Structure formats: structure tokens, C-alpha cells
Short mmCIF file of N, CA and C in Angstrom, two decimals:
data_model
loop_
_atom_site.label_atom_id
_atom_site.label_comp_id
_atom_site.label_asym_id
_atom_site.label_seq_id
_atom_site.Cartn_x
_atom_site.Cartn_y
_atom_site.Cartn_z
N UNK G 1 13.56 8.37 15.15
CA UNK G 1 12.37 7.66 14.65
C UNK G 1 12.77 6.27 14.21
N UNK G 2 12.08 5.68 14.40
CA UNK G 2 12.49 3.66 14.27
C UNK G 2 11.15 3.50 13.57
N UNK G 3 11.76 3.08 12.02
CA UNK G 3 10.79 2.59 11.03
C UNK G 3 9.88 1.63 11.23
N UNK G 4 10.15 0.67 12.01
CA UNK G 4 9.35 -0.46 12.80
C UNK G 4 8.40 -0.28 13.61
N UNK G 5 8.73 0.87 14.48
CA UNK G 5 7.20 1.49 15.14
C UNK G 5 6.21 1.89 14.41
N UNK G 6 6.48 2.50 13.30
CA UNK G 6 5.39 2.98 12.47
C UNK G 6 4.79 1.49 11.43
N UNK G 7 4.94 0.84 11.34
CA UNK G 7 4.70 -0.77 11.07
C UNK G 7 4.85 -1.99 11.73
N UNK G 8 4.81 -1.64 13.06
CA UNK G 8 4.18 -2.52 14.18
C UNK G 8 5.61 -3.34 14.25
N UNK G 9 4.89 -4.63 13.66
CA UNK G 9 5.83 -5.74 13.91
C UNK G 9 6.77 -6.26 12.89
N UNK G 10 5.80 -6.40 11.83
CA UNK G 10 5.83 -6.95 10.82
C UNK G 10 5.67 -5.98 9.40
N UNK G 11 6.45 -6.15 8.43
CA UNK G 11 6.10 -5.82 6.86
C UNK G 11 6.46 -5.92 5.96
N UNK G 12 5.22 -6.56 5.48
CA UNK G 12 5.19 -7.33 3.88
C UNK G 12 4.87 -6.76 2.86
N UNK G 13 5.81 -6.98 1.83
CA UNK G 13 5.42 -6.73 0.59
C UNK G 13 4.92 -7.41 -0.01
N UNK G 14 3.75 -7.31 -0.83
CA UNK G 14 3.15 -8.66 -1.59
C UNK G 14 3.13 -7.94 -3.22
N UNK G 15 3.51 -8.29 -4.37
CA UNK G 15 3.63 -7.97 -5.44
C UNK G 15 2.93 -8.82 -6.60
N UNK G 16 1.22 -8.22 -7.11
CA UNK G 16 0.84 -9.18 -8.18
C UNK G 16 1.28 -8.70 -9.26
N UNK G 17 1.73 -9.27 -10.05
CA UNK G 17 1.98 -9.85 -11.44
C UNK G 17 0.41 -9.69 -12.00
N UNK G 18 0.14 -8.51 -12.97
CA UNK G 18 -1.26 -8.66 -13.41
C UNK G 18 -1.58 -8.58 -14.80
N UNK G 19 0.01 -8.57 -15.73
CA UNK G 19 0.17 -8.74 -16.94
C UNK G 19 -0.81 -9.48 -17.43
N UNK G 20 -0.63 -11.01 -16.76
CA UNK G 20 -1.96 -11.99 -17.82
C UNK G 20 -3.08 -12.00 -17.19
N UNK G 21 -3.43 -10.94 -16.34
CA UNK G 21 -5.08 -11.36 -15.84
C UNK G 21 -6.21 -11.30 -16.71
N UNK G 22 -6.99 -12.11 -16.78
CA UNK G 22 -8.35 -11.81 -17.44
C UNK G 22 -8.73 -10.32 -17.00
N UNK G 23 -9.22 -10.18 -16.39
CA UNK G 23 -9.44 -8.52 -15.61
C UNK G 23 -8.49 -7.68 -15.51
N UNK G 24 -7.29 -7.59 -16.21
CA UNK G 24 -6.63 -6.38 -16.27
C UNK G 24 -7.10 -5.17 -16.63
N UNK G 25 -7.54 -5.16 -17.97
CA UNK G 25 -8.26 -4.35 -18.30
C UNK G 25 -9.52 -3.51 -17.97
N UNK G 26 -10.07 -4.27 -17.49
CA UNK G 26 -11.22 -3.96 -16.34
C UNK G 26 -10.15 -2.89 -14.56
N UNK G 27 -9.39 -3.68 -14.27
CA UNK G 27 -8.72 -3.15 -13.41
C UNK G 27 -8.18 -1.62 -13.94
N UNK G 28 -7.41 -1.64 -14.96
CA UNK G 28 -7.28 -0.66 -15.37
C UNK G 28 -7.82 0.93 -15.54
N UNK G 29 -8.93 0.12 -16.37
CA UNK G 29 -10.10 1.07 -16.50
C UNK G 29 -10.46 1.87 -15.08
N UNK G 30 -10.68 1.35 -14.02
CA UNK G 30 -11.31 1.44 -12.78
C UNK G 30 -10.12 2.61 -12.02
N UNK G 31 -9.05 1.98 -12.33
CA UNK G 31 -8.03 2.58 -11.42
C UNK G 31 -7.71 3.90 -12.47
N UNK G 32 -7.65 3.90 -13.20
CA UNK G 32 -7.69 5.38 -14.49
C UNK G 32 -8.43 6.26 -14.45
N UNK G 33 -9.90 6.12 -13.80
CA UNK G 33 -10.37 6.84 -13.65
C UNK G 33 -10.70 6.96 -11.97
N UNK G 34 -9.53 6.65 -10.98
CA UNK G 34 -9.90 7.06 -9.92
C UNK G 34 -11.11 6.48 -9.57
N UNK G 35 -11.44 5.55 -9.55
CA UNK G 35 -13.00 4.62 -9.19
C UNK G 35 -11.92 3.12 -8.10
N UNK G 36 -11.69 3.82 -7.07
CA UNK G 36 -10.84 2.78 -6.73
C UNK G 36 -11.38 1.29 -5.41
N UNK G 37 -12.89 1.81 -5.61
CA UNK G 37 -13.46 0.88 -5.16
C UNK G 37 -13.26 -0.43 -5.15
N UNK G 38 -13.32 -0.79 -6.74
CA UNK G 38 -13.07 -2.27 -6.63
C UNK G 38 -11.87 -2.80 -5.81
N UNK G 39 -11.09 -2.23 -6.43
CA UNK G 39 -9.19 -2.62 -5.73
C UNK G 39 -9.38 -2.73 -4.32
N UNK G 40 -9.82 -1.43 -3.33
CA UNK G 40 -9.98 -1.49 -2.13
C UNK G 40 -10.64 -2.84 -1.78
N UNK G 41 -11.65 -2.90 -2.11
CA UNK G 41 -12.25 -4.05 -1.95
C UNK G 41 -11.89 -5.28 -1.85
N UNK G 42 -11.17 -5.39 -3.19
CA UNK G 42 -10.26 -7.03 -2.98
C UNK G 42 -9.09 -6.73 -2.28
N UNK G 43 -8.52 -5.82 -2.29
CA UNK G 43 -7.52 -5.90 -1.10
C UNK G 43 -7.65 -6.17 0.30
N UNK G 44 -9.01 -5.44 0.56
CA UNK G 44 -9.28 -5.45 2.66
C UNK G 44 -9.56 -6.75 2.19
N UNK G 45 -10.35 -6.97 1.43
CA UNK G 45 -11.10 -8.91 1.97
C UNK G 45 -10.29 -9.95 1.57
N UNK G 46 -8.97 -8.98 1.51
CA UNK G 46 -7.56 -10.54 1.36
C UNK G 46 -7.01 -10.72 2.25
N UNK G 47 -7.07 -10.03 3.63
CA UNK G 47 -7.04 -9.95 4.82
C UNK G 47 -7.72 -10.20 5.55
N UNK G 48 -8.96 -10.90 5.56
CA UNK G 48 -10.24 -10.74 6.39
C UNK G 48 -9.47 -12.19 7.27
N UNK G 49 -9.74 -12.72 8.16
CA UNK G 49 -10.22 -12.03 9.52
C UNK G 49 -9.55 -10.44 9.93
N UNK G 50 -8.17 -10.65 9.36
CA UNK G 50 -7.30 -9.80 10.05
C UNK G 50 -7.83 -8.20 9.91
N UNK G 51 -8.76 -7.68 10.21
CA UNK G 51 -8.80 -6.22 9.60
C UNK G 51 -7.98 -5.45 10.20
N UNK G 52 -7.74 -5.24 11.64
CA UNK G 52 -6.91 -4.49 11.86
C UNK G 52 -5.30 -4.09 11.32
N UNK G 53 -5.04 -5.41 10.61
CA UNK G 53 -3.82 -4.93 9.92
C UNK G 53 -3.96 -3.49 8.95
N UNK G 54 -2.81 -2.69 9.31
CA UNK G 54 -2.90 -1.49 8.42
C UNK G 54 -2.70 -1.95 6.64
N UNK G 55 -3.08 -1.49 5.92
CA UNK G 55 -2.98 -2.22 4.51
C UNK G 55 -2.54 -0.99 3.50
N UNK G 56 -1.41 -0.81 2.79
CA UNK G 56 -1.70 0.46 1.85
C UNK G 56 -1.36 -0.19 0.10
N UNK G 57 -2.11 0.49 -0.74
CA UNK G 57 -2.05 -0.28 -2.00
C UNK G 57 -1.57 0.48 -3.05
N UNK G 58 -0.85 -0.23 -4.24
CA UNK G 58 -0.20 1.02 -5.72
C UNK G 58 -0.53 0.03 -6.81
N UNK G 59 -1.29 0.73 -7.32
CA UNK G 59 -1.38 -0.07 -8.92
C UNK G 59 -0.54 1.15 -9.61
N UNK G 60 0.52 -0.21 -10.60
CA UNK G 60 1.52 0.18 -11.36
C UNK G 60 1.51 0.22 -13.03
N UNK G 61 0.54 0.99 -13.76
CA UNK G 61 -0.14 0.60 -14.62
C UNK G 61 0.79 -0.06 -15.60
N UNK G 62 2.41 0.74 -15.83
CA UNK G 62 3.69 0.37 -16.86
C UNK G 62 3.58 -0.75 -16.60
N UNK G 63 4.01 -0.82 -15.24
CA UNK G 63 4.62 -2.87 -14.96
C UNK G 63 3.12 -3.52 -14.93
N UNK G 64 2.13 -3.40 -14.78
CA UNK G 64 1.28 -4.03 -14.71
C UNK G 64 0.84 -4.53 -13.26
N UNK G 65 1.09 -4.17 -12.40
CA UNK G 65 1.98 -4.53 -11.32
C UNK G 65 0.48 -3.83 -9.94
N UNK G 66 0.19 -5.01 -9.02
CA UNK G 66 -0.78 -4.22 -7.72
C UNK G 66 0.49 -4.26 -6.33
N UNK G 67 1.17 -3.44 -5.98
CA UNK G 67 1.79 -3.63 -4.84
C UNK G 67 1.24 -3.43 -3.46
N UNK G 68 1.44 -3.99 -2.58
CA UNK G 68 0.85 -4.32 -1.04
C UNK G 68 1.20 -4.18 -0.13
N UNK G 69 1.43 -3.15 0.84
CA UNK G 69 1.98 -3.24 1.55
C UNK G 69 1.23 -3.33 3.34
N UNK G 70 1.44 -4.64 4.03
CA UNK G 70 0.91 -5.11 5.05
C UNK G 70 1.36 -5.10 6.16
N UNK G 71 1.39 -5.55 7.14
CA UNK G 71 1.96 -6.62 7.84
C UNK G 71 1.58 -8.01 8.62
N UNK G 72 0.88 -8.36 7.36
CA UNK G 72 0.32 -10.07 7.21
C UNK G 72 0.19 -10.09 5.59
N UNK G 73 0.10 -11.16 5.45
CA UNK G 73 0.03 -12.10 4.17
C UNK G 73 -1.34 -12.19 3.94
N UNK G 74 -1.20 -11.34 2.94
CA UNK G 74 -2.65 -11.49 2.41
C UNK G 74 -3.14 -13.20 1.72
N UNK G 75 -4.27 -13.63 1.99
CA UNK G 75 -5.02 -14.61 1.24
C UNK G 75 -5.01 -14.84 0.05
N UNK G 76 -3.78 -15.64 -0.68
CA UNK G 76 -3.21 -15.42 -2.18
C UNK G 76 -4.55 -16.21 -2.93
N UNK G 77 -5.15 -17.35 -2.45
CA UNK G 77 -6.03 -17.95 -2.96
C UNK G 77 -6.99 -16.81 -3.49
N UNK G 78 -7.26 -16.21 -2.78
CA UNK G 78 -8.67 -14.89 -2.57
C UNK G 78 -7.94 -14.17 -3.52
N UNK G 79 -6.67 -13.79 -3.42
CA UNK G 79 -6.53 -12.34 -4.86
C UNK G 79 -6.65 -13.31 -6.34
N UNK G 80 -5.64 -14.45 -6.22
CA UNK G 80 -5.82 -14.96 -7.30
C UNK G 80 -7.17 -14.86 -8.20
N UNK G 81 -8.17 -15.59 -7.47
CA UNK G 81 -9.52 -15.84 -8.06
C UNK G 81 -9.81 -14.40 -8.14
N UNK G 82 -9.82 -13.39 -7.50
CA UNK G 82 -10.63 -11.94 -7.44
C UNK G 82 -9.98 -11.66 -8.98
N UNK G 83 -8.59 -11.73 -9.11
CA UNK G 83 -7.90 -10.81 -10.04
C UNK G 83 -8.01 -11.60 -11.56
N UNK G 84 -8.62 -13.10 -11.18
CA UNK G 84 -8.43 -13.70 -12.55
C UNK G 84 -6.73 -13.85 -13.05
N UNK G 85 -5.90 -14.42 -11.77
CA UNK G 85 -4.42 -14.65 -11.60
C UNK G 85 -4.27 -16.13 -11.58
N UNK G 86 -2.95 -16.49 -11.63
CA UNK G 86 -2.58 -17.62 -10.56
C UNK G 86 -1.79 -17.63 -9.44
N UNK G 87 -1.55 -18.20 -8.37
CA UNK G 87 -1.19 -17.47 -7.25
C UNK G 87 0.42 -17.33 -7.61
N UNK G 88 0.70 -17.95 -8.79
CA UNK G 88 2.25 -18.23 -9.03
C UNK G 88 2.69 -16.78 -9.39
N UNK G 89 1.35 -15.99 -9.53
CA UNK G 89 1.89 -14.51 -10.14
C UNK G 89 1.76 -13.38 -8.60
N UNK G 90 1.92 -14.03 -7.51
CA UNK G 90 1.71 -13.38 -6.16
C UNK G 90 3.01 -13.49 -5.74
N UNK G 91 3.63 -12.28 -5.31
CA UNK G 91 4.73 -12.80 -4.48
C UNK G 91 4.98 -12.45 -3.45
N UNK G 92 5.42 -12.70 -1.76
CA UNK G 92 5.43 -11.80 -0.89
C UNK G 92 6.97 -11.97 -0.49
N UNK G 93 7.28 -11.07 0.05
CA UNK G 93 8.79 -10.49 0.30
C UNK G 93 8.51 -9.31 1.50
N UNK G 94 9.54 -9.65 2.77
CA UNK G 94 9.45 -9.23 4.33
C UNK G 94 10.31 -7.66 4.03
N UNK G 95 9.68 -7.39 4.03
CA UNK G 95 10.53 -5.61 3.78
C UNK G 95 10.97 -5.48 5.01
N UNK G 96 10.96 -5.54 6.13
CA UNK G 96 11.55 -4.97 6.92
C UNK G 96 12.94 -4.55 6.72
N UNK G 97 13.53 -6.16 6.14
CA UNK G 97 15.10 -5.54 5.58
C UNK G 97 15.61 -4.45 4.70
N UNK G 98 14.28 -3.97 4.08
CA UNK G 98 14.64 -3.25 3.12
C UNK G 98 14.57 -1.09 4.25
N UNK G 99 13.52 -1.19 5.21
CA UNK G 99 13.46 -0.36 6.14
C UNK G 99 14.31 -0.18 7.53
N UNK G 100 14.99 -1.67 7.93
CA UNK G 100 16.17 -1.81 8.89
C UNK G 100 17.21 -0.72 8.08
N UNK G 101 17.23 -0.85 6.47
CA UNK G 101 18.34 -0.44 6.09
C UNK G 101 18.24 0.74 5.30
N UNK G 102 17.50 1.72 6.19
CA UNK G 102 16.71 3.13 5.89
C UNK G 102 18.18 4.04 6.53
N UNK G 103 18.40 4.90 6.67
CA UNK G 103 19.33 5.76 6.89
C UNK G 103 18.94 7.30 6.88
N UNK G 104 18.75 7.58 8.17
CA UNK G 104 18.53 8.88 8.55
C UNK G 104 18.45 9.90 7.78
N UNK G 105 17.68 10.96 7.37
CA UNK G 105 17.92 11.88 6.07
C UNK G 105 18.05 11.45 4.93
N UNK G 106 17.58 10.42 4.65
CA UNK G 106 17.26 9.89 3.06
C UNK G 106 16.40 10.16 2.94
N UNK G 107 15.78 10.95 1.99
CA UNK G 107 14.70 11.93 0.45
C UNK G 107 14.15 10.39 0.27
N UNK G 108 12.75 10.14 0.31
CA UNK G 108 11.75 9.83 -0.72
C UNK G 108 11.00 10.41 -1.53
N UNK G 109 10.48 10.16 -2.71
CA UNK G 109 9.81 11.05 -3.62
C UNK G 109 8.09 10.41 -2.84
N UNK G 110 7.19 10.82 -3.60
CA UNK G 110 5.77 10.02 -3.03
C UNK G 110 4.79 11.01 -3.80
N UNK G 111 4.00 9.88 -4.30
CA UNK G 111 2.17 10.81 -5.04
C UNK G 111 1.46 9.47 -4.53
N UNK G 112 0.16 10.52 -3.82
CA UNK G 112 -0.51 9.81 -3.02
C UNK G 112 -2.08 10.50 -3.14
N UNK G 113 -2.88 9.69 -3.31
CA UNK G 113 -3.85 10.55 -3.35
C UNK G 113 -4.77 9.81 -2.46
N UNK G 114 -5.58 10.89 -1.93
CA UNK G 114 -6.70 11.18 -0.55
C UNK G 114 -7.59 11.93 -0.23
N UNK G 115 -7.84 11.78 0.50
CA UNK G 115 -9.59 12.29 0.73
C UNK G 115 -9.74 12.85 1.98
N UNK G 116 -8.90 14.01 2.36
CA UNK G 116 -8.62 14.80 3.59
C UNK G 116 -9.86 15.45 3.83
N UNK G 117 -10.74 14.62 5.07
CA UNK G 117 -11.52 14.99 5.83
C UNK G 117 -10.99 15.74 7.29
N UNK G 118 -11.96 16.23 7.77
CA UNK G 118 -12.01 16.55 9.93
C UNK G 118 -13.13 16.26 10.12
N UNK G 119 -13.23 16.10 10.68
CA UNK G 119 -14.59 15.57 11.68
C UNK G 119 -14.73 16.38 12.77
N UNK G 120 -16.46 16.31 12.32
CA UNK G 120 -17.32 17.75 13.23
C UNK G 120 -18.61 17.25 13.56
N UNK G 121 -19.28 16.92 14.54
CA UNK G 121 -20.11 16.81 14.78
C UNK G 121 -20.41 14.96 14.71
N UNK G 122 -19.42 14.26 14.91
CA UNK G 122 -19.28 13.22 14.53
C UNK G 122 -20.08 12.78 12.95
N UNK G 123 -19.57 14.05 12.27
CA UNK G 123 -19.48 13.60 10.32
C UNK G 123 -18.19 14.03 9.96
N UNK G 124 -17.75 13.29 8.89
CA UNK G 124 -16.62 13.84 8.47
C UNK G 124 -16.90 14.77 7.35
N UNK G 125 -16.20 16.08 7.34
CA UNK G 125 -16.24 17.01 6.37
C UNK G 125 -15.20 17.17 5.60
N UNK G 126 -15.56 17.33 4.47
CA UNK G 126 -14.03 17.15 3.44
C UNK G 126 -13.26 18.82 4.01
N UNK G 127 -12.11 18.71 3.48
CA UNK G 127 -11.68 19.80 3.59
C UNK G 127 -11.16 20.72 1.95
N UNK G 128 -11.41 21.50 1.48
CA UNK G 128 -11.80 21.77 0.26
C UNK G 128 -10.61 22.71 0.10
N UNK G 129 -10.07 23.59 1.21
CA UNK G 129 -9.02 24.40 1.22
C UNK G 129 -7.90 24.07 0.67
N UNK G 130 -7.06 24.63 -0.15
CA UNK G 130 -5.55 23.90 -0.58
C UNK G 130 -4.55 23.85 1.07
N UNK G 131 -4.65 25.15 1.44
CA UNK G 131 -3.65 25.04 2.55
C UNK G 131 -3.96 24.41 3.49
N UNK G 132 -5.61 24.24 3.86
CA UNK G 132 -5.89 22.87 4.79
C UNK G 132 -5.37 22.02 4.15
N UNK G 133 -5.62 21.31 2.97
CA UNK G 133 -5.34 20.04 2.42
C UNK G 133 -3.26 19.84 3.01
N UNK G 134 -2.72 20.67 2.78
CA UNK G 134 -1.06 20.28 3.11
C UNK G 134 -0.90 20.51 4.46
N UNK G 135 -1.47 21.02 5.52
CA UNK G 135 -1.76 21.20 7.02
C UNK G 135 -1.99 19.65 7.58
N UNK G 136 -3.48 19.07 6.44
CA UNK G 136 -3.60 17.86 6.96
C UNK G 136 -3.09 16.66 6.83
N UNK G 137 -2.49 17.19 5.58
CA UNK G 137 -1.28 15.77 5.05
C UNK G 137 -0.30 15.58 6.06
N UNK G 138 0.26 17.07 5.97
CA UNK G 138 1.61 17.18 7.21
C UNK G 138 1.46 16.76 8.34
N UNK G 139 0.48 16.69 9.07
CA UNK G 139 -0.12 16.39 10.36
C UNK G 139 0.08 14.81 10.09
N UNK G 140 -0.35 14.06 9.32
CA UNK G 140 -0.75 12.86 9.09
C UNK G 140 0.86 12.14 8.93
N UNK G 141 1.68 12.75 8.33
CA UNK G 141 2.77 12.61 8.05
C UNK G 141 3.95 11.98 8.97
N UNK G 142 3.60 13.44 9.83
CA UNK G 142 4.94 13.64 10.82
C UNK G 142 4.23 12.55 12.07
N UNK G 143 3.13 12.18 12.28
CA UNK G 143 2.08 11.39 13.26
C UNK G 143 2.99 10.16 12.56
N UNK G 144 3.04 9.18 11.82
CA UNK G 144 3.87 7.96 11.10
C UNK G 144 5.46 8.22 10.85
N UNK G 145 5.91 9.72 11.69
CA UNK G 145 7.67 9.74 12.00
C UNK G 145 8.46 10.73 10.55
N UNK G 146 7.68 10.99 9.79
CA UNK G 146 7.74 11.74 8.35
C UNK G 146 7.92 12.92 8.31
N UNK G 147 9.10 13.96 8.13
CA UNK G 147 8.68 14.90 7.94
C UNK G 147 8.99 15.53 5.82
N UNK G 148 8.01 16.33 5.99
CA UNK G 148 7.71 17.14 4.67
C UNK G 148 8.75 17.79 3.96
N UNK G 149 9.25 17.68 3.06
CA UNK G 149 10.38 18.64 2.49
C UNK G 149 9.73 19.33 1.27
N UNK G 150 8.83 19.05 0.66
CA UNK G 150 8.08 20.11 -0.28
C UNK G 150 6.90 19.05 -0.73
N UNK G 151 5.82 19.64 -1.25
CA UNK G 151 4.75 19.19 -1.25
C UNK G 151 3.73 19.59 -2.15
N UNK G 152 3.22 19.19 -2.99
CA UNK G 152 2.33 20.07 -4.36
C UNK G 152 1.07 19.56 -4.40
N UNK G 153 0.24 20.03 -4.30
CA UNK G 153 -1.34 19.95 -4.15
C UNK G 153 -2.19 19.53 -5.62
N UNK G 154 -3.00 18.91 -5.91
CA UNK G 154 -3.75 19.26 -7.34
C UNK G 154 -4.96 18.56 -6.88
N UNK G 155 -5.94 18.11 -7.58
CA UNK G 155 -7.27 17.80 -7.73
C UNK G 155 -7.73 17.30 -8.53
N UNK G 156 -7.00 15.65 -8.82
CA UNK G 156 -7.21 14.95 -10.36
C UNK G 156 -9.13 14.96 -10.53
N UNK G 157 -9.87 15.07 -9.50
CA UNK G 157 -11.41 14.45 -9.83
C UNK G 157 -12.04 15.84 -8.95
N UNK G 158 -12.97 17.02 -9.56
CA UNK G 158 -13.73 17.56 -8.56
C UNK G 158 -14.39 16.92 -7.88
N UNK G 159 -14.83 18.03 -6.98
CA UNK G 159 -15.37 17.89 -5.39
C UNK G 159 -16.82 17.43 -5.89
N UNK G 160 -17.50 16.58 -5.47
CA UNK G 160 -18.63 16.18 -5.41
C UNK G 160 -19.28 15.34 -4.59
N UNK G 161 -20.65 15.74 -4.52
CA UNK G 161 -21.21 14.64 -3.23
C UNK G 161 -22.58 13.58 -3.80
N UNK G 162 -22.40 12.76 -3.47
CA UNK G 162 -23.38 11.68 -4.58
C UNK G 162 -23.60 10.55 -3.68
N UNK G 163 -25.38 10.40 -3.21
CA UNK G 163 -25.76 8.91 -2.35
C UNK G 163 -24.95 9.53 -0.70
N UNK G 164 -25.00 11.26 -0.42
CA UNK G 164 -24.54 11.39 0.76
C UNK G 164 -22.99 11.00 0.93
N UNK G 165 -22.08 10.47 -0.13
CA UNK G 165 -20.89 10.41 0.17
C UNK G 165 -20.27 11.30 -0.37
N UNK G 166 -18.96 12.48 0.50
CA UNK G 166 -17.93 13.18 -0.50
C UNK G 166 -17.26 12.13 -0.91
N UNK G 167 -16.97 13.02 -2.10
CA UNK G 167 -15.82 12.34 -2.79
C UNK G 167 -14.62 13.90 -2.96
N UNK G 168 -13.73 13.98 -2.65
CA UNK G 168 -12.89 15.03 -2.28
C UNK G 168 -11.32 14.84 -2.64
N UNK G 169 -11.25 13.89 -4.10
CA UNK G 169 -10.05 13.27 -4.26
C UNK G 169 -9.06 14.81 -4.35
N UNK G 170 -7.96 14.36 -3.70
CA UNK G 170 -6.85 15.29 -3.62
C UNK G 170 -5.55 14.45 -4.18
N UNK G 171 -4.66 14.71 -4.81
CA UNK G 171 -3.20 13.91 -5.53
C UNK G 171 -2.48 14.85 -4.60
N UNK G 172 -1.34 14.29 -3.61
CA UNK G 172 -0.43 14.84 -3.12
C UNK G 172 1.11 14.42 -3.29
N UNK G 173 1.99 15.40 -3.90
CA UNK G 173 2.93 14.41 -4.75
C UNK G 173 4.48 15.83 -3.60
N UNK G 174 5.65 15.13 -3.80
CA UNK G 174 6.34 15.63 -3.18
C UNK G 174 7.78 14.97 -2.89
N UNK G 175 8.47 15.59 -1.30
CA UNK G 175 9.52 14.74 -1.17
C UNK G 175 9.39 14.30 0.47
N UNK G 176 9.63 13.83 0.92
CA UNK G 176 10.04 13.57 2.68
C UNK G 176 10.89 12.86 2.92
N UNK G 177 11.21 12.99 3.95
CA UNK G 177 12.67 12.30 5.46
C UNK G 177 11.89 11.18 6.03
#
């Protein structure tokens, strides 16, 4: 498996600094209770034209910290103003070096949380099962070159459906290769 296929060409780390934001607290709040709308939000539209770039995001509540991981440079002007930053608190850094220098059978830890749907009838249906839920992670996993070494299920937010949308948050925390 070659870490680079599973991140195309390119990948960036972008790291805000969100210690002095006016909106920390607000951010906080949002991301504490799993309301992760807003974040999503300013993250895809720090990329816009680019949508197709794959984008994955970690708010770090200790460090204060939104990490980014791309492969383009997000629009520092655009987070700045969104986050109530200055861009001096943006930083981006080319990880690839840090994944060139990955080594076969090295353990990562990982908590990740998601919203494991299938799709039926062209709708997506949550999947509510625990052992679906690690079936579909694993699937998702080993598809990006990953495989599973143990894996623990929980359910920080019940299942609910509200305005026709599930919401089906699942926390999946564990180890992988």
C-alpha cells in the first residue's frame, strides 16, 4: 500500500491557532455538543472552487487547535475572517514527508466519529446495528489501504430524525496498520 495513492497527489496540513479567536467559544460550544455544522461549513467553503479536494477536519479543544487535512491550501483569508483569526495564526505544512516516512506495520491509535449510512433505493439509510456499524467502518477502511486491529463502537448523540435528516452519530475509536 503507498500512502500517496490514498491522497492523490498532494497533502497538506493546515493548523489554526484558535486560542485568541473572538469565536472560540462559540466554536467550542458547537463542536461539544457534536453540532458540527458550522466547522464543516467553514472548512468546505475554504476550498471553494476546489470541491473535489478530499478535506478531513479535528478540533483540538486542549490546544485550541482546528487541524486540516487537504490536498490544497485552503483560503487563509476566508478562515481567518470566518474564525475571527489572523491569518498569522494559519499555518500550512506538506505532510507528505511526514507519510513518505510511514513504515509498514506501524499502529495508529484513531476516534472518529460518523454517520454510517447504505443506500437503498437511492436514500441513504442509517445503519443502527453495532456490528453493521464496524462492518462499515472496516469496509471504508481497508478501501483507503487500512487495515483494523481492534475497534470500539459507542453512540455519543442518539439516533434521531429531524426536517427528514438522520442524524446517526456513531464515535469509532481504536487501532490500525
Amino acid at each position: 500500500f503507498n500512502m500517496k495513492d490514498a491522497v492523490q497527489d498532494n497533502c497538506i496540513l493546515t493548523v489554526i491557532n484558535l486560542s485568541k479567536s473572538k469565536r472560540n467559544l462559540f466554536i467550542q460550544k458547537n463542536v461539544k455538543h457534536l453540532n458540527m455544522n458550522l466547522i464543516h461549513g467553514i472548512v468546505y467553503s475554504a476550498f471553494f472552487p476546489n470541491k473535489e479536494c478530499r478535506k478531513l477536519f479535528q478540533y483540538d479543544a486542549f490546544h485550541k487547535e482546528l487541524r486540516l487535512l487537504s490536498c490544497s491550501i485552503p483560503d487563509k483569508s476566508f478562515l481567518a475572517k470566518e474564525l475571527g483569526i489572523h491569518e498569522k495564526d494559519i499555518h500550512t505544512y506538506n505532510y507528505m514527508k511526514r507519510l513518505d516516512n510511514m513504515c509498514d506495520g506501524e499502529l495508529f491509535s484513531f476516534s472518529l466519529v460518523g454517520n454510517p449510512v447504505v443506500k437503498s433505493d437511492n436514500k441513504k439509510l442509517p445503519i443502527k446495528d453495532k456490528d453493521a456499524c464496524i462492518n462499515w467502518f472496516v469496509s471504508k477502511a481497508n478501501k483507503m489501504g487500512f487495515s483494523i486491529k481492534n475497534i470500539d463502537v459507542s453512540y455519543p448523540r442518539p439516533y434521531m430524525c429531524k426536517n427528514d435528516i438522520t442524524f446517526n452519530t456513531v464515535l469509532f475509536q481504536g487501532t490500525l496498520e
